[in-house]
Short mmCIF file of C-alpha atoms in Angstrom, two decimals:
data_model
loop_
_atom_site.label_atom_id
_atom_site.label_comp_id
_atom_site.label_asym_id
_atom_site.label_seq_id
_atom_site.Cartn_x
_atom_site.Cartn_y
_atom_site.Cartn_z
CA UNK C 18 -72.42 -22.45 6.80
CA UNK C 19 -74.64 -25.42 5.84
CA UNK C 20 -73.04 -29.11 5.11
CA UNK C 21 -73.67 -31.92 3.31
CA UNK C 22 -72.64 -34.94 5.09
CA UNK C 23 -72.99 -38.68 3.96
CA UNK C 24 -73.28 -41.10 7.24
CA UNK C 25 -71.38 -43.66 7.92
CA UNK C 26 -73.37 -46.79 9.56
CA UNK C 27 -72.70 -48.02 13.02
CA UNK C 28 -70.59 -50.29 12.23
CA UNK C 29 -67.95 -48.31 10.37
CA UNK C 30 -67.96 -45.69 12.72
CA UNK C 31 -67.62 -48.22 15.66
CA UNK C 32 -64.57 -49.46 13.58
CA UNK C 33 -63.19 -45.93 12.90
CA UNK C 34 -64.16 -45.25 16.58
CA UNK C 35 -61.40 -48.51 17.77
CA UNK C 36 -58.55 -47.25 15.49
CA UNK C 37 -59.23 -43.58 17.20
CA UNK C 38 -58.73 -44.91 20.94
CA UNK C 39 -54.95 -45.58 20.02
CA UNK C 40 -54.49 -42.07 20.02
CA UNK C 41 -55.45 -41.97 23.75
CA UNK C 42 -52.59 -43.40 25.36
CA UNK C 43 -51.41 -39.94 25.53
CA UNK C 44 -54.60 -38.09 26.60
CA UNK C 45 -58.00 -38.28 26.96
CA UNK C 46 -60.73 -37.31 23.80
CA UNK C 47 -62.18 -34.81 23.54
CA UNK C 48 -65.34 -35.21 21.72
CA UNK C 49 -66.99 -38.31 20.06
CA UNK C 50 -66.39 -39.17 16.99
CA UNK C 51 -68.46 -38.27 14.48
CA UNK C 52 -68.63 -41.28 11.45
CA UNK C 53 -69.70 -38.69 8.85
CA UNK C 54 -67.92 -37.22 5.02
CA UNK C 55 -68.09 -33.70 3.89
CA UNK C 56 -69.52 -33.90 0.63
CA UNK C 57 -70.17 -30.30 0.48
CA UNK C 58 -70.18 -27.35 2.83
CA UNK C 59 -72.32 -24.45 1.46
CA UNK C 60 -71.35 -20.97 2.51
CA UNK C 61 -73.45 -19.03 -0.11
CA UNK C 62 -76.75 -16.77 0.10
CA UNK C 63 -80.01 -19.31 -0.91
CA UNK C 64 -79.28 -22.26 1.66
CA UNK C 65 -82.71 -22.90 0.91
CA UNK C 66 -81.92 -23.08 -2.68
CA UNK C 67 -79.05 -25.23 -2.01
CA UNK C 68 -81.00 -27.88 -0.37
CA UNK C 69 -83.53 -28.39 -3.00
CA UNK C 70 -80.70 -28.76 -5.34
CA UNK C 71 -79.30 -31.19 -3.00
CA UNK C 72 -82.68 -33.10 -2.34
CA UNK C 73 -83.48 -33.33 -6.42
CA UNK C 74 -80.05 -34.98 -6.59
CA UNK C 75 -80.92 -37.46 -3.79
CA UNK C 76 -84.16 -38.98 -5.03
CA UNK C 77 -83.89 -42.47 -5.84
CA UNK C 78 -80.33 -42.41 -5.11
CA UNK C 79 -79.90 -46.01 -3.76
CA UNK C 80 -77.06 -46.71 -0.68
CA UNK C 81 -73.59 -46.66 -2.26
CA UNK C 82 -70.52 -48.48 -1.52
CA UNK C 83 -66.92 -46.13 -0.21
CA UNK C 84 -64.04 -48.03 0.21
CA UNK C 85 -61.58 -47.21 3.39
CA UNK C 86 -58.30 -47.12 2.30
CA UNK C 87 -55.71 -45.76 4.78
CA UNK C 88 -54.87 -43.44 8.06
CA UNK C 89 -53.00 -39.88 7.31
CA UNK C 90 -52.21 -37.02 8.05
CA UNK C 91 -53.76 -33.94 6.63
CA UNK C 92 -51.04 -31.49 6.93
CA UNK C 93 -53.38 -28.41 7.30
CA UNK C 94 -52.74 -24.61 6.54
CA UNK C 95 -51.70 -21.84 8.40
CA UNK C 96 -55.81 -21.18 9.41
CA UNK C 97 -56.13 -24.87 10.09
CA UNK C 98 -53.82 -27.07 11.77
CA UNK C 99 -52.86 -31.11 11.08
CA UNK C 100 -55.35 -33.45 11.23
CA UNK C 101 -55.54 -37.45 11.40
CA UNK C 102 -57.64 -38.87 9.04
CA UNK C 103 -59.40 -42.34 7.63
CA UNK C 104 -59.40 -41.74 3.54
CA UNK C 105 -61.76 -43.62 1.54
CA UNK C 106 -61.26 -44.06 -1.61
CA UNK C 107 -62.23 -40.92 -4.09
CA UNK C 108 -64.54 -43.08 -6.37
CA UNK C 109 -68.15 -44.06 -7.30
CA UNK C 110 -71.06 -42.40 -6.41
CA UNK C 111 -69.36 -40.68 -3.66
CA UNK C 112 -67.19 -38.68 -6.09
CA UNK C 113 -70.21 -38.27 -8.43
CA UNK C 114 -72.54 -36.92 -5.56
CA UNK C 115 -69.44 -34.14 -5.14
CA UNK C 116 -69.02 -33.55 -8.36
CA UNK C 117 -72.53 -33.04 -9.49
CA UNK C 118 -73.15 -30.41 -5.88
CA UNK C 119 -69.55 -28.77 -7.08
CA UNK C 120 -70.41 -28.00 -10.63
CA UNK C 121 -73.59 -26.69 -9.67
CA UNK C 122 -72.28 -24.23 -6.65
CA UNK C 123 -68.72 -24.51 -7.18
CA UNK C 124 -68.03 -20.90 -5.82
CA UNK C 125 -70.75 -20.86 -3.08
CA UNK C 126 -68.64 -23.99 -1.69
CA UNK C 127 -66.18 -23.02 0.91
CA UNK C 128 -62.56 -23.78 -0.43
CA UNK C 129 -61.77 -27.11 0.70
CA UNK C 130 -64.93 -28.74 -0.81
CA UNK C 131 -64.82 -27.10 -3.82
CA UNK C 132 -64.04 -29.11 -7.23
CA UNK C 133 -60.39 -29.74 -7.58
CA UNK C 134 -59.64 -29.52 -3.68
CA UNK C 135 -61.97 -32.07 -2.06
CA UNK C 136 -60.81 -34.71 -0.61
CA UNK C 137 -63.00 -37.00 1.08
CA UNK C 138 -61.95 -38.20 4.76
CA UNK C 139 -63.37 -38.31 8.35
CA UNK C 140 -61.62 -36.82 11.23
CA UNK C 141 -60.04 -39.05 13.70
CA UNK C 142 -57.95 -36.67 15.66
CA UNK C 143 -57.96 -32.64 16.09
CA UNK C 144 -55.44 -31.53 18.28
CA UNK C 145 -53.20 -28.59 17.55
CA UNK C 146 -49.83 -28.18 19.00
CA UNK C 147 -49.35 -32.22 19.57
CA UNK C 148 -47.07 -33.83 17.08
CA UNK C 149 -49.81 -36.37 14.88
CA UNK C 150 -47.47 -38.49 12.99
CA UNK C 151 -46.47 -40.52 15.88
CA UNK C 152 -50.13 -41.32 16.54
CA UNK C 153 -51.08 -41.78 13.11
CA UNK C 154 -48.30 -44.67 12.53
CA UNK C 155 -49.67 -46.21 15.40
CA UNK C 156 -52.99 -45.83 14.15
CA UNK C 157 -52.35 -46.92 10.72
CA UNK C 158 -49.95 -49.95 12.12
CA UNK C 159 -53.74 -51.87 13.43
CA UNK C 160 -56.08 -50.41 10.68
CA UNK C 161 -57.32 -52.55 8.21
CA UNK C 162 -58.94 -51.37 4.70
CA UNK C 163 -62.54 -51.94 4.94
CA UNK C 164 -65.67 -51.51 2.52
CA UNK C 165 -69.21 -49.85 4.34
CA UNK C 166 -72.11 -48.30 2.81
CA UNK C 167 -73.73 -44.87 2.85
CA UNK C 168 -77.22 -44.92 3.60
CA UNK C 169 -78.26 -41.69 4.99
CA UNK C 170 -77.27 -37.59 3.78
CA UNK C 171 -77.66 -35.24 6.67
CA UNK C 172 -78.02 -30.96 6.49
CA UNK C 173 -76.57 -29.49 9.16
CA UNK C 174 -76.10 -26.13 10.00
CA UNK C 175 -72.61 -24.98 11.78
CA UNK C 176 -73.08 -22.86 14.67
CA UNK C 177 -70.13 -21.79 16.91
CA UNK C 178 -71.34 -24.29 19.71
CA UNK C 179 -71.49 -27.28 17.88
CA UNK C 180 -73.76 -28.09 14.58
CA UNK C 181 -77.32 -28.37 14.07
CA UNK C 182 -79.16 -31.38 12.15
CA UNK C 183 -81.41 -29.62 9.86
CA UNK C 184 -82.34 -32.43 7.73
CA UNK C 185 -81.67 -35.95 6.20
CA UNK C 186 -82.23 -38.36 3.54
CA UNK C 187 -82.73 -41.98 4.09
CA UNK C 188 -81.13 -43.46 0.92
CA UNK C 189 -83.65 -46.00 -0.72
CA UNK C 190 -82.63 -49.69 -2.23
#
């Protein structure tokens, strides 16, 4: 499994990062947190095809604007549980990035980044078993909507430890 992942900068994952720690009254985290949007995640047979495609669409693409909008839950499925979430705003070259990787590999996309069920978000919380609304309304209760900018695409390569960085693209002005 190979995603595509836009970067968030320091400074919006620092921000994400704050909102996260109100979770923690409760227990301790488990793993940092990782500033980062699934654009795309590629289960198909020509990863190396995939990336070229990916790379062609990245030249001269310039650092674009997403727009954080609110904390929520992601209710999940019975193979994935609840999840809290920051949700930017589905718009802009974010949403043309997807839809551009989607209409191109549409089936070799795994089903949650697929055309019509993507929804863009990074992961605050993971923690199955523990009631999340709670800690999302506390969450939500101190965030504030804030604009950052995208400036780097990573590669990286799931592996059942952990991921692996294969690549990235610096996003030029």
């Amino acid at each position: 499994m190979l995603c595509v992942i836009a970067k968030l900068d320091e400074p919006a994952t620092e921000t994400l990062a704050a909102i996260r720690k109100i979770a923690f009254t409760d227990f301790s985290p488990s793993n940092p947190l990782h500033g980062h949007i699934t654009l795309a995640t590629y289960i198909g047979d020509s990863e190396a095809g995939f990336v070229e495609f990916c790379m062609h669409l990245f030249e001269g693409l310039s650092p674009f604007p997403v727009e954080y909008k609110r904390i929520e839950v992601l209710e999940g499925t019975p193979d994935s549980p609840p999840i809290i979430v920051a949700s930017p705003e589905r718009a802009g070259s974010l949403e043309e990035v997807h839809r551009r990787i989607a209409a191109a590999y549409g089936s070799s996309l795994n089903q949650w980044t697929q055309m019509d069920s993507w929804y863009p978000h990074t992961t605050l919380l993971y923690r199955p078993g523990v009631d999340l609304h709670p800690i999302c309304c506390r969450m939500a209760a101190s965030f504030v909507p804030f604009s950052t900018h995208i400036r780097k695409i990573e590669f990286s390569r799931v592996l059942e430890s952990g991921y692996e960085i294969i690549g990235q693209v610096e996003l030029s002005a």
